[in-house]
XYZ file of C-alpha atoms in Angstrom:
103
model
C 41.402 39.085 56.610
C 44.297 37.686 58.690
C 47.680 36.523 57.437
C 49.649 33.758 59.131
C 53.170 32.848 58.020
C 54.392 29.269 58.349
C 58.171 29.120 58.270
C 60.096 25.795 58.388
C 62.848 25.758 61.034
C 65.120 23.253 62.780
C 63.609 22.050 66.037
C 65.297 19.850 68.628
C 63.026 17.124 69.966
C 60.880 16.976 66.820
C 60.715 13.465 65.278
C 61.892 14.874 61.936
C 64.147 17.576 63.379
C 62.069 20.186 61.561
C 59.289 22.281 63.032
C 57.010 24.952 61.658
C 57.091 28.442 63.130
C 53.784 30.300 63.122
C 53.867 34.053 62.748
C 50.658 35.994 62.370
C 48.791 39.169 63.062
C 50.176 40.612 66.319
C 46.664 41.413 67.524
C 45.668 37.807 66.906
C 48.709 36.247 68.560
C 49.142 38.901 71.253
C 52.940 38.751 71.133
C 55.873 40.833 70.005
C 57.068 38.445 67.275
C 58.358 40.482 64.305
C 56.424 39.616 61.156
C 58.378 38.588 58.065
C 57.061 39.855 54.758
C 54.901 37.446 52.694
C 57.746 37.187 50.155
C 59.908 35.329 52.681
C 58.058 32.019 52.504
C 54.704 30.263 52.448
C 51.857 32.060 54.191
C 48.230 31.388 55.084
C 45.485 33.957 54.476
C 42.109 33.519 56.178
C 39.710 34.642 53.436
C 36.486 34.057 55.371
C 36.082 33.384 59.090
C 33.416 31.025 60.498
C 30.158 32.719 61.446
C 29.911 33.757 65.087
C 27.077 31.929 66.830
C 26.996 29.405 63.978
C 27.083 25.655 64.440
C 29.488 24.154 66.921
C 31.562 20.990 66.970
C 29.466 17.942 67.896
C 30.568 14.654 69.405
C 29.331 11.443 67.754
C 27.066 10.669 70.717
C 25.186 13.962 70.144
C 23.683 12.736 66.900
C 24.337 13.483 63.245
C 26.014 16.611 61.947
C 23.850 19.633 61.265
C 25.705 20.564 58.087
C 28.898 22.473 57.392
C 30.153 25.506 59.252
C 28.644 28.691 57.776
C 30.944 31.532 56.747
C 30.775 35.003 58.297
C 29.072 36.481 55.216
C 26.591 33.594 54.856
C 22.951 34.609 54.423
C 19.708 32.658 54.271
C 19.607 32.450 50.461
C 23.382 32.481 49.839
C 25.614 30.088 51.757
C 29.319 30.703 52.191
C 31.888 28.680 54.116
C 35.075 29.416 56.088
C 37.891 29.674 53.546
C 41.694 29.820 53.763
C 44.289 30.429 51.053
C 47.863 29.091 51.208
C 50.288 31.046 49.017
C 53.994 31.283 48.403
C 56.336 33.310 46.234
C 58.895 31.862 43.864
C 62.476 33.131 43.976
C 62.857 36.777 42.989
C 59.395 37.693 44.262
C 57.587 36.126 41.298
C 54.019 34.969 41.945
C 54.077 31.329 43.008
C 51.559 28.635 43.761
C 48.275 29.282 45.528
C 45.737 26.862 47.047
C 42.297 27.927 48.324
C 40.383 25.585 50.663
C 36.843 25.823 52.024
C 36.465 24.195 55.421
């Protein structure tokens, strides 16, 4: 499971003046960005990755879709799908809102 933190920040040149900073697993990003704790703002947790060697993106000219992307733990009789969870903490570290999405 990987955790990515999305932190709003002021950004010059952005149409709204606000950008979103992405901070994630150092191994994933390959940088030396210090990671804030999940209590500092909204964060994204990848619950299930797409299956390696699964289906790939198809252009419209290649014909119809071959179904959804299978999840990493998908088996012949039990389908799973890539899933992410967006969470945040309320003030004082209280549990906040949480949204889980299957892709």
